[in-house]
Coordinates of C-alpha atoms and ligand atoms in Angstrom, one line a residue:
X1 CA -209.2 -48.6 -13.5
X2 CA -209.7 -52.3 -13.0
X3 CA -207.0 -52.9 -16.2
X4 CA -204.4 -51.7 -14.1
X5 CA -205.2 -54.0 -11.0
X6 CA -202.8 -56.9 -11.9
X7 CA -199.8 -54.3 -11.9
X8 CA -200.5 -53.0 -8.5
X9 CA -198.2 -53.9 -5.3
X10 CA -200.3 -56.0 -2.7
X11 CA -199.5 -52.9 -0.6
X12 CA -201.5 -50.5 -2.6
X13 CA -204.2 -53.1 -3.6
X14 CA -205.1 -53.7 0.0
X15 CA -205.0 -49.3 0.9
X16 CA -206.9 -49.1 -1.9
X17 CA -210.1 -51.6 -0.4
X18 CA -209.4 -49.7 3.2
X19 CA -209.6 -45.9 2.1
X20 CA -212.7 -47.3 -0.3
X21 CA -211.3 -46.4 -3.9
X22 CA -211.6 -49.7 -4.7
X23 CA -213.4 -52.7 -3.8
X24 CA -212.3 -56.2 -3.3
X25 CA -214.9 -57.8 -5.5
X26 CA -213.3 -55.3 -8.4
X27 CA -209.8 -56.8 -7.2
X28 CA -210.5 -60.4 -7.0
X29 CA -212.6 -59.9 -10.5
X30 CA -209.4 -58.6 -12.3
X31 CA -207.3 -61.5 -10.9
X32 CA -209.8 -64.1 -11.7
X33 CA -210.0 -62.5 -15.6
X34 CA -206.2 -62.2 -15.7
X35 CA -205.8 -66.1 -14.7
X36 CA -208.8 -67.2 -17.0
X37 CA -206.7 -66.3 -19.5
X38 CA -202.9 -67.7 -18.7
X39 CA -203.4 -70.5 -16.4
X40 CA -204.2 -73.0 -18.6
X41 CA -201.2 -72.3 -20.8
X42 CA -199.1 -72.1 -17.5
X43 CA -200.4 -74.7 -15.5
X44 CA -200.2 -72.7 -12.6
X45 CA -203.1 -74.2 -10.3
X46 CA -205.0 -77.9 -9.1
X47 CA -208.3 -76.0 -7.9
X48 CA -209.8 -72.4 -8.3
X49 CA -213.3 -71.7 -7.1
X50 CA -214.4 -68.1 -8.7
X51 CA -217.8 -68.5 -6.7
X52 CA -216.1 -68.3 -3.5
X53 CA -213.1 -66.1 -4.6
X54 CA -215.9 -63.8 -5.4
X55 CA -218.0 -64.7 -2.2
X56 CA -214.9 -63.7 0.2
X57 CA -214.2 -60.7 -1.8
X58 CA -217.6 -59.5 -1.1
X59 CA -218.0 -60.5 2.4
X60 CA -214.2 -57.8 2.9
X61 CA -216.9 -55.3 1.0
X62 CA -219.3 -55.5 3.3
X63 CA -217.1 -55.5 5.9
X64 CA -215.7 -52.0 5.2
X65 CA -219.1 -50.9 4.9
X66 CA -220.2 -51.7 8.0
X67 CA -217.1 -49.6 9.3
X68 CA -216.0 -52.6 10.5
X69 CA -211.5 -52.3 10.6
X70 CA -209.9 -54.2 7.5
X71 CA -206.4 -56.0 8.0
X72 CA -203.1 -55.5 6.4
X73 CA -204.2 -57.7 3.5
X74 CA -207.4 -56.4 2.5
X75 CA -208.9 -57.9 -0.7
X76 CA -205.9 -58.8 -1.9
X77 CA -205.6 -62.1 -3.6
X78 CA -203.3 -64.7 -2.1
X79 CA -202.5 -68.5 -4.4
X80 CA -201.9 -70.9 -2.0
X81 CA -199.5 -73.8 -2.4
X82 CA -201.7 -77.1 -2.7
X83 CA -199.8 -78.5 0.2
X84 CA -201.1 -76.0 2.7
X85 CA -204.5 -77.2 3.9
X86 CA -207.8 -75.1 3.7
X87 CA -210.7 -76.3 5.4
X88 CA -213.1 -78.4 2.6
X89 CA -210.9 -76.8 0.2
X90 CA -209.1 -80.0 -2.1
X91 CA -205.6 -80.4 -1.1
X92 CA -203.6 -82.6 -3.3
X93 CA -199.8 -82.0 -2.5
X94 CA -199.3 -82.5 -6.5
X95 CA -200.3 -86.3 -5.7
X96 CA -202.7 -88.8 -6.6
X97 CA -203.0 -90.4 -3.2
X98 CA -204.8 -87.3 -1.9
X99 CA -207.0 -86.5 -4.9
X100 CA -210.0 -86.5 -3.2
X101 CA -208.6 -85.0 0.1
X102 CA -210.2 -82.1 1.9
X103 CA -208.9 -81.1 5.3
X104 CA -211.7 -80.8 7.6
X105 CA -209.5 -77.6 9.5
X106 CA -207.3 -74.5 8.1
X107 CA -203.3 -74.4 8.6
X108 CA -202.0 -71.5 10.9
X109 CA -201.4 -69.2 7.9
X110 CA -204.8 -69.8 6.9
X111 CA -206.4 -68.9 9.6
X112 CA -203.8 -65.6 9.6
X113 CA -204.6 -64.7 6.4
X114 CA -208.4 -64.6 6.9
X115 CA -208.0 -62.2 10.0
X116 CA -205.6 -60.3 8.0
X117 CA -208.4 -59.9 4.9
X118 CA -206.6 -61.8 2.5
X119 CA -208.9 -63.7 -0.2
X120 CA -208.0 -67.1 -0.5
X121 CA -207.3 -67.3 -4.2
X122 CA -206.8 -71.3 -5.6
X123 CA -204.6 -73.7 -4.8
X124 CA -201.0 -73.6 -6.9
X125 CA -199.5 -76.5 -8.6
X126 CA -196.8 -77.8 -7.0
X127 CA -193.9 -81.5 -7.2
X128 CA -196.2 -84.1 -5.7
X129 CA -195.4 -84.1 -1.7
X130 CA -192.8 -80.7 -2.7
X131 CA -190.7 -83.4 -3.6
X132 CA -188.5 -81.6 -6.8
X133 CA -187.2 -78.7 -8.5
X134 CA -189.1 -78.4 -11.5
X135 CA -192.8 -79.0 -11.0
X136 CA -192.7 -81.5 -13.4
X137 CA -193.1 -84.1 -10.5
X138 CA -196.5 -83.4 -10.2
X139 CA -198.8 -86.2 -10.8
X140 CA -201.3 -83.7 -12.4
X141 CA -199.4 -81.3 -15.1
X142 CA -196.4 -79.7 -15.2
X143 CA -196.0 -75.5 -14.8
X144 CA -194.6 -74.2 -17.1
X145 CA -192.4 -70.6 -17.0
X146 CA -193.8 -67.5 -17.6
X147 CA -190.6 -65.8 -18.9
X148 CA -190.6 -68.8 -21.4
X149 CA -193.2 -71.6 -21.5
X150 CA -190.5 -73.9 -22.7
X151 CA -189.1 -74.1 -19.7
X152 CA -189.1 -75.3 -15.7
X153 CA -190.5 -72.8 -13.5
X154 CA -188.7 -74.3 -10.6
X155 CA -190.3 -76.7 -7.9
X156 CA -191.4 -77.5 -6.2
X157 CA -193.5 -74.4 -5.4
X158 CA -194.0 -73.2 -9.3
X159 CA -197.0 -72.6 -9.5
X160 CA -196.9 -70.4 -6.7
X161 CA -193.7 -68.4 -8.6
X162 CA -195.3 -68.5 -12.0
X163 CA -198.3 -67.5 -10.9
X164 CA -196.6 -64.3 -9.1
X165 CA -194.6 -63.4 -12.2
X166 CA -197.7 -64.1 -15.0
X167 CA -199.8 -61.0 -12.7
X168 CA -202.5 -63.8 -11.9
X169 CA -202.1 -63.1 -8.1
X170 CA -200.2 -60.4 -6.3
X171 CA -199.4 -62.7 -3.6
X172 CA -198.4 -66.0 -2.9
X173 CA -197.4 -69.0 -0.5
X174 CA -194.8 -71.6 -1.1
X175 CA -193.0 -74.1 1.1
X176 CA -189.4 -74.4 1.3
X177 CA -187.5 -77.8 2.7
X178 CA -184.5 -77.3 0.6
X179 CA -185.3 -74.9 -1.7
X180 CA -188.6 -75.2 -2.9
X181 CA -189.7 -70.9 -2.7
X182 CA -186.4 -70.0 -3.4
X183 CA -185.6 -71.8 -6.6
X184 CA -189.0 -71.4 -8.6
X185 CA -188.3 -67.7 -7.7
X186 CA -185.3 -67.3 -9.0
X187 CA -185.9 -69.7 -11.9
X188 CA -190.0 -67.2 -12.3
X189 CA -188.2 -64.0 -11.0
X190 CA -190.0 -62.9 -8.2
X191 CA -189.0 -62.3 -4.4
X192 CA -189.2 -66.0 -2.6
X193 CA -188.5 -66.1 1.3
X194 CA -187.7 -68.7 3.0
X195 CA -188.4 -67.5 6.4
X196 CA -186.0 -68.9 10.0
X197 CA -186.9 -71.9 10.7
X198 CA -189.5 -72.0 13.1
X199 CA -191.0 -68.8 12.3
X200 CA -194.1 -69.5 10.8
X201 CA -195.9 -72.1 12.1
X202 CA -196.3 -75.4 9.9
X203 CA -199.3 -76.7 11.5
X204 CA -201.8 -77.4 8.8
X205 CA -198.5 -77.8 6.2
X206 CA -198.7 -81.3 4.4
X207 CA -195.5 -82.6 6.2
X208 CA -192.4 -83.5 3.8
X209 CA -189.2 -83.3 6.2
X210 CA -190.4 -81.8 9.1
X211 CA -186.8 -80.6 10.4
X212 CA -186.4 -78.4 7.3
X213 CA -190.4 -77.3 6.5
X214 CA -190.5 -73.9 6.1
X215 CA -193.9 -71.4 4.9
X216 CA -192.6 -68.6 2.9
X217 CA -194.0 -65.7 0.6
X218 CA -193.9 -64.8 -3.0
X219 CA -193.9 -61.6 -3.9
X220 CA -192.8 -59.3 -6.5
X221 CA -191.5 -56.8 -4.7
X222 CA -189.2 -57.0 -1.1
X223 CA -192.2 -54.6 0.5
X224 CA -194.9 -56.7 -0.7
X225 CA -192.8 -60.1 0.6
X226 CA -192.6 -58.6 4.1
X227 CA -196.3 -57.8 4.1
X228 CA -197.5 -61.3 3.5
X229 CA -194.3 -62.8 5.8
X230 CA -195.8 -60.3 9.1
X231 CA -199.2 -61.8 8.0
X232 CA -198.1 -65.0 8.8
X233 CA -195.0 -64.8 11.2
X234 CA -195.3 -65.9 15.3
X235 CA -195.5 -68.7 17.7
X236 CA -198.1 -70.7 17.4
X237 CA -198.4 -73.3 20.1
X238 CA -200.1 -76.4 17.7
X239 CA -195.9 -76.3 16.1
X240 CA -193.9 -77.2 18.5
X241 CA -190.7 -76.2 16.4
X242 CA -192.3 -72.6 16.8
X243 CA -189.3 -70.0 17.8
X244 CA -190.9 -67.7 20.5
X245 CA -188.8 -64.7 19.3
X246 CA -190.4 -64.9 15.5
X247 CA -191.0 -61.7 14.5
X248 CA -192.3 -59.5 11.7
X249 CA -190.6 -56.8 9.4
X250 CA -191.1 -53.2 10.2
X251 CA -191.5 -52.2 6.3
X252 CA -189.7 -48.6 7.3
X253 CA -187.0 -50.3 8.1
X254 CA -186.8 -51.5 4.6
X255 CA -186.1 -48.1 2.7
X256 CA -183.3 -47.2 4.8
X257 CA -180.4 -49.0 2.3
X258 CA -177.3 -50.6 2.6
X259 CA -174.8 -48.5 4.2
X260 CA -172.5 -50.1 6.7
X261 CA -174.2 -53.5 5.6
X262 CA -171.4 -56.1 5.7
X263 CA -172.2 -59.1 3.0
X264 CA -170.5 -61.9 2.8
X265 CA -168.8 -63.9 -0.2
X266 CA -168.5 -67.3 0.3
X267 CA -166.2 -67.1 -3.2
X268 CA -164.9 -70.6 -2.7
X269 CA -168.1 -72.9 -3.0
X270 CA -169.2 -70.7 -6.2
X271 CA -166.6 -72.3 -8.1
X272 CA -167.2 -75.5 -10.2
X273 CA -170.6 -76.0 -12.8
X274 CA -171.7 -72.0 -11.9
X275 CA -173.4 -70.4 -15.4
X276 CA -170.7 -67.5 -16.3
X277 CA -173.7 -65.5 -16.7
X278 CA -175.0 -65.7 -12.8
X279 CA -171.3 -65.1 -11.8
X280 CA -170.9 -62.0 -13.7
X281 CA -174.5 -61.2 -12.1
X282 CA -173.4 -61.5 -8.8
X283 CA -170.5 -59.6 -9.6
X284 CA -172.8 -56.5 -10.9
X285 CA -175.1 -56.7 -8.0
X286 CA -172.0 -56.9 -5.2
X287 CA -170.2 -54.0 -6.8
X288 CA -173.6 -52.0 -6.9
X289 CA -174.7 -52.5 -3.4
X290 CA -171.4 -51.4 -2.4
X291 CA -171.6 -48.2 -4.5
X292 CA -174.9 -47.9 -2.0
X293 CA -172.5 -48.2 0.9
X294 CA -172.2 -51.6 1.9
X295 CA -169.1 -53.4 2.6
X296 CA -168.1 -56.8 0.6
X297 CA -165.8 -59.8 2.5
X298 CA -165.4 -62.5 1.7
X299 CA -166.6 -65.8 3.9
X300 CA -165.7 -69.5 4.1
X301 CA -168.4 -72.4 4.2
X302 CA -166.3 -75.3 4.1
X303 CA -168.9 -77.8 5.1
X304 CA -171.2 -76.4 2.2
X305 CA -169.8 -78.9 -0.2
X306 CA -171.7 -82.0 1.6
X307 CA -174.8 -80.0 2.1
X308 CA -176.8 -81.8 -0.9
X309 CA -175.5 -85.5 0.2
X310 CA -176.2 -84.5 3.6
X311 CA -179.8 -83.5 2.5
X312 CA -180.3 -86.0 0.4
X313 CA -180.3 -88.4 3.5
X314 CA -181.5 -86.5 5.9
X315 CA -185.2 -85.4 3.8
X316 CA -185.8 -89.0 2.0
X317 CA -185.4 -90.2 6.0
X318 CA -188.1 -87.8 7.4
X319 CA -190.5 -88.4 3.9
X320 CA -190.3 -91.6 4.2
X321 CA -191.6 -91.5 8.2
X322 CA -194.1 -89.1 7.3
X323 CA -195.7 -90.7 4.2
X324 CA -196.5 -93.9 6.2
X325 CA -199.7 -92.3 7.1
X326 CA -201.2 -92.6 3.7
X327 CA -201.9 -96.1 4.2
X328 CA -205.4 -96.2 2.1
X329 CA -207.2 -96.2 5.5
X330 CA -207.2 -92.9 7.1
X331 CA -207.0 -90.1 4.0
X332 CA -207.2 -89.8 0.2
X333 CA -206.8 -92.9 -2.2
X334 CA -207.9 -96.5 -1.3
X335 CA -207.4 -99.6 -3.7
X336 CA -207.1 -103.3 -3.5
X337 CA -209.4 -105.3 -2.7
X338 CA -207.4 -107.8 -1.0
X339 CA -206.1 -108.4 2.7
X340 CA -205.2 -105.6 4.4
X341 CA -201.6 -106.0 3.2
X342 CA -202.5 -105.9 -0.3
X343 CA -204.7 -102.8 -0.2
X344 CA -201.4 -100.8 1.8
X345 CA -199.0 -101.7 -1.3
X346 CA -201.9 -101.5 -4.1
X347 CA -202.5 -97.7 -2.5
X348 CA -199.5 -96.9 -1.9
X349 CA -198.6 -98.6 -5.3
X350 CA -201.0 -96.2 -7.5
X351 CA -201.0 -93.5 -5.1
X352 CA -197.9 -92.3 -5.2
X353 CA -195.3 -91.2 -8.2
X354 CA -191.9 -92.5 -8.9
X355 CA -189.8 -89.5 -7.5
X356 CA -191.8 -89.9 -4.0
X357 CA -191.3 -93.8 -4.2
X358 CA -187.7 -92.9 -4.6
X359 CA -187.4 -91.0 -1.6
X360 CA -189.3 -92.9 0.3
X361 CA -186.5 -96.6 -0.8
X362 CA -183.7 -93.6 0.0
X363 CA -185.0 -92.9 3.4
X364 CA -186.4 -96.0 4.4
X365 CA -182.7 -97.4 3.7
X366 CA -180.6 -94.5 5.6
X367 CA -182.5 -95.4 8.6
X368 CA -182.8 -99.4 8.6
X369 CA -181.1 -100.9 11.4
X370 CA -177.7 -101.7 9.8
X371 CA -177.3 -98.3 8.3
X372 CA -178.7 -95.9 10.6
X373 CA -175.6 -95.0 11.9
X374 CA -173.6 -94.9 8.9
X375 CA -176.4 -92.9 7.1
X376 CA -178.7 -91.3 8.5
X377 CA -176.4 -90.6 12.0
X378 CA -173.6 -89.3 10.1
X379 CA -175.9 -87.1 8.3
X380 CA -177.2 -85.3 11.5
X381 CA -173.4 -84.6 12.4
X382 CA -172.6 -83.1 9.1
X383 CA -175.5 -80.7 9.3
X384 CA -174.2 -79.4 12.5
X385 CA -170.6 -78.5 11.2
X386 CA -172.9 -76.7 8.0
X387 CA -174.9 -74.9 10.7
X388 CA -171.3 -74.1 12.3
X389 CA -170.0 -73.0 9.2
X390 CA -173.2 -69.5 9.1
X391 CA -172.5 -69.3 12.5
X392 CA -169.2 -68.4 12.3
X393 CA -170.1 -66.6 8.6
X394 CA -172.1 -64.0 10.7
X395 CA -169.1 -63.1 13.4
X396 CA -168.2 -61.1 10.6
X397 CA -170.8 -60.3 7.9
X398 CA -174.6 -59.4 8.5
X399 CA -175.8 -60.9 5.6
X400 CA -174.1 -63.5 2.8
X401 CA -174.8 -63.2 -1.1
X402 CA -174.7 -66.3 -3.4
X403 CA -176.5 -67.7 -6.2
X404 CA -180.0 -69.6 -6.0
X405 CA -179.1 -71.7 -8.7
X406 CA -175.9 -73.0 -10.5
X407 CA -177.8 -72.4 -13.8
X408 CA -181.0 -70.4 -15.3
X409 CA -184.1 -72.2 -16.0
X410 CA -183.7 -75.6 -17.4
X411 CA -186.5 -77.0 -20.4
X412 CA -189.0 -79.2 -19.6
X413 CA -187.8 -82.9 -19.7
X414 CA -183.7 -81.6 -19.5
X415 CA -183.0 -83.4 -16.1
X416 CA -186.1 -85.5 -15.8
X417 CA -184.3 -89.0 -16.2
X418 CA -181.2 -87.8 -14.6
X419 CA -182.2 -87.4 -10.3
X420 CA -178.9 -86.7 -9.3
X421 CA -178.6 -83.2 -12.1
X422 CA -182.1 -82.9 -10.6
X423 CA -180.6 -82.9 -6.8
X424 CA -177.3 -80.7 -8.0
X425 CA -179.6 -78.1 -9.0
X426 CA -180.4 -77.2 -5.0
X427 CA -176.5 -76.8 -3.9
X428 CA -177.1 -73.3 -3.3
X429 CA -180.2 -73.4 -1.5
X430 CA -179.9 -76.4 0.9
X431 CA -176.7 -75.4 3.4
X432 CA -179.3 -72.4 4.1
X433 CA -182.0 -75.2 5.0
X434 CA -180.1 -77.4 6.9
X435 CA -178.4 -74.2 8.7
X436 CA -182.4 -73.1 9.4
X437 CA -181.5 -69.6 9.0
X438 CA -183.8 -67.5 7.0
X439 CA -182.9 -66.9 3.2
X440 CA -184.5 -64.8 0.3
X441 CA -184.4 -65.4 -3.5
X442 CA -184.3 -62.1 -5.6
X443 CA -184.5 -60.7 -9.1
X444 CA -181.3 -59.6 -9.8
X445 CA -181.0 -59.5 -13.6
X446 CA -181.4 -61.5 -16.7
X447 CA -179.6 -63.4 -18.9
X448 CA -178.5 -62.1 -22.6
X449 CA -181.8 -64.6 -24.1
X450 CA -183.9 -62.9 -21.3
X451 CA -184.3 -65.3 -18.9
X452 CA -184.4 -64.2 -15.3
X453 CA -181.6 -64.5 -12.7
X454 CA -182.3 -64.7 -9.3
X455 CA -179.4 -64.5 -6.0
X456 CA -179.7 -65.3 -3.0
X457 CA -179.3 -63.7 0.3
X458 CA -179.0 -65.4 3.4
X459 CA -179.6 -63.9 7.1
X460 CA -179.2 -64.4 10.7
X461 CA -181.9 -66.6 12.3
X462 CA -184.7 -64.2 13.0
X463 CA -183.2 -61.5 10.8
X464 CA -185.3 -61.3 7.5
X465 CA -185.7 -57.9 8.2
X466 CA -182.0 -57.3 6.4
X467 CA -182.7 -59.6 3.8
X468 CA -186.0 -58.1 2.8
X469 CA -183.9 -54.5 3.4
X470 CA -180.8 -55.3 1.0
X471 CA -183.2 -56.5 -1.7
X472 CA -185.4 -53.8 -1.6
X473 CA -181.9 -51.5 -2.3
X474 CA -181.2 -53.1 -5.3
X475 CA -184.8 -53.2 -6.4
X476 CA -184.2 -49.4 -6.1
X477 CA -180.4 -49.6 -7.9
X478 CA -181.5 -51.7 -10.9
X479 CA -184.6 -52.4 -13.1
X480 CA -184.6 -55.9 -12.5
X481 CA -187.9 -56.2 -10.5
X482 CA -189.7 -54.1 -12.9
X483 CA -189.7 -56.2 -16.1
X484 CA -192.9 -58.6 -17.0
X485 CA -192.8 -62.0 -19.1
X486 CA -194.4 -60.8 -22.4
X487 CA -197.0 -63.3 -21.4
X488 CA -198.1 -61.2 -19.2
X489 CA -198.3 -57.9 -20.8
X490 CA -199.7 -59.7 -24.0
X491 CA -202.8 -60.7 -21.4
X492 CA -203.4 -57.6 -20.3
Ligands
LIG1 N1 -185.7 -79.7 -4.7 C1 -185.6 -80.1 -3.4 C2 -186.2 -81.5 -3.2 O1 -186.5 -82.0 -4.2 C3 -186.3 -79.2 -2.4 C4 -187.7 -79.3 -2.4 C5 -188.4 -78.4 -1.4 O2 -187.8 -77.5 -0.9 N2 -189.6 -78.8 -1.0 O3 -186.2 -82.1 -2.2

């Protein structure tokens, strides 16, 4: 029985440890076999503790025998992103300045996923501070892609994808600030949500740009996605960016298709540097959800086009105010033996990588005294005539379909000299981000070398309930979701 664990949904994992046909010490022993054997190849995480894997899968067992009620998640294995903190767990955001880091308390979706029964399973590699779109920013090893170890997985939450996609964990959590679940998603293909801003709590989330910060799920199915997003969804009052009206996904609501869905087009910023082959995708999947019923229109985002400058400013600005705290005195790395001068820049100097000290000269210079205005000001104005742009979108369609990515996964080193075709690789993801209205990366097919493709729907705020619901129709329409990286079968 256990040899079929790894191809289970989260859904049926976790009713399988509540009705007692199997046990979560079975579950977590599968995953932790599975991952012994890919990881290393793959890259996929910074810390993994099978002693107390093991320990919390038991402790779920003994649970259930004491009769004892089991949550939503029971026994089933989640990889969390090593930017979310755990408490005495290491937490390394992918960077050298918190190498010895552990958080002495758990982040909000922690603390949810232990009532809910999940087993904490590793931390995932990420870009050091989720600063990237190809994981090879982190200042410990690159991840590499399951559908072709050749290649990116996406960043800068790919270990969280890969490790989705290789059947090491059934679950996962990423962080999105511009594109970060999305993208390695799409680039891994699995299902990466990047839920409304606001509704799941960040408190406990290494902090990048706290305006844009999101806590999403990886999944590889819409059903299983939703499970792990009502896990974690809801006010909490530690954020104060928390939306009171955050709510979960009524998985029924899911199976009941696309009829009368309206999705909008937005056929004018798809134009220029889009691979033919994720056009004619998005072609295939718009004419087959409206042979399911739904209804295709097409919308403007005019404002889209100065999403990634606008971003560009805008994130740098907030990193570059939230990094000041790793100083060398309160967390992490300390070096220099100097004055107290010379032990901030030796810190900071070792600490941190070159694609963070980038951001942080970017941001530091949008919002210096003579520029703030011109910069960082102007930005802020832009992003409201974006977040304009969706609201007038959704007068007239319910959900909008575009790609994730203008191209399929890159090869390691492709765009590693070359930030700015780093940066143009998030123009589809970041108008959603600065907009903070939830979006959803999904497998929608492949490319003729078999590499996945991955679009992207975006919502309403507070509606991933249609997103999750027009994916899971097309899981149904197409094969897409069903295939596995040979690397994955080969380990089973
Ligand atoms: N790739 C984008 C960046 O480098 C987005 C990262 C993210 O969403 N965390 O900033």
């Amino acid at each position: 029985m256990s040899a079929s664990v790894h191809k289970e949904t989260a859904e049926d994992l976790a009713r399988s440890v509540r009705d007692g046909s199997r046990s979560a010490s079975e579950i977590a022993r599968a995953f932790l076999e599975r991952t012994g054997r890919t990881s290393d190849r793959l890259g996929t995480y910074l810390h993994l503790d099978p002693e107390s894997i093991l320990a919390a899968a038991t402790a779920v067992d003994d649970r259930r025998k004491s009769g004892e009620p089991l949550g939503p998640l029971a026994g089933v294995p989640v990889a969390i992103k090593d930017n979310i903190c755990i408490r005495g767990v290491p937490t390394t955001c992918g960077s050298r300045i918190l190498e010895a880091y552990r958080p002495p308390y758990d982040a909000h979706v922690i603390t949810r996923l232990r009532q809910a029964g999940a087993i904490l399973f590793g931390k995932t590699n990420c870009d050091e501070f989720a600063m990237g779109s190809s994981n090879e920013n982190s200042a410990y090893k690159p991840v590499r892609n399951p559908w072709d170890p050749e290649r990116v997985p996406g960043g800068s939450s790919g270990g969280s994808a890969a490790t989705v996609a290789a059947r090491e964990a059934p679950l996962a959590l990423g962080s999105d600030t511009g594109g970060s679940v999305r993208q390695p998603a799409a680039f891994c293909g699995v299902v990466g949500l990047k839920p409304t801003y606001g509704s799941v709590s960040r408190y406990g989330l290494v902090a990048f740009a706290s305006s844009l910060d999101q806590i999403g799920p990886l999944a590889r199915s819409a059903r299983d996605a939703a499970l792990l997003f009502d896990s974690i969804v809801g006010r909490d009052p530690r954020d104060m960016t928390s939306r009171p009206e955050a709510k979960g996904v009524d998985l029924e609501e899911l199976e009941r298709g696309v009829k009368g869905i309206r999705i909008g087009i937005p056929g004018q910023f798809l134009g220029e540097g889009l691979d033919p082959e994720i056009r004619a995708c998005l072609d295939q999947v718009r004419d087959g959800l409206a042979r399911e019923g739904a209804t295709e229109l097409d919308v403007a985002l005019p404002h889209a086009r100065y999403a990634i400058a606008t971003y560009y400013l805008i994130a740098p600005a907030e990193a570059s105010s939230n990094l000041a705290r790793y100083d060398g005195v309160r967390y992490g790395l300390r070096a220099g033996n100097g004055d107290l001068r010379g032990m901030y820049e030796t810190t900071r100097g070792l600490g941190f990588g070159r694609e963070v000290k980038r951001r942080i000269l970017l941001g530091t210079y949008a919002l210096s005294a003579g520029y703030y205005d011109a910069y960082y000001l102007r930005a802020q104005k832009v992003r409201t005539l974006i977040r304009r742009d969706f609201t007038e979108a959704f007068g007239k369609a319910d959900v909008l379909l575009l790609p994730v990515t203008p191209t399929p996964p890159f090869r390691l080193g492709e765009k590693t000299e070359d930030p700015l075709a780093m940066y143009l690789n998030d123009i589809y993801s970041i108008p959603a981000s600065l907009a903070g209205v939830p979006a959803l990366s999904f497998p929608a097919g492949f490319t003729k070398s078999g590499l996945p493709i991955g679009l992207q729907l975006v919502g309403k705020p507070v509606d991933e309930t249609t997103l999750l619901r027009v994916a899971r129709a097309w899981e149904k329409a197409s094969d897409a979701a069903r295939r596995a990286p040979a690397l994955a079968e080969a380990a089973a």
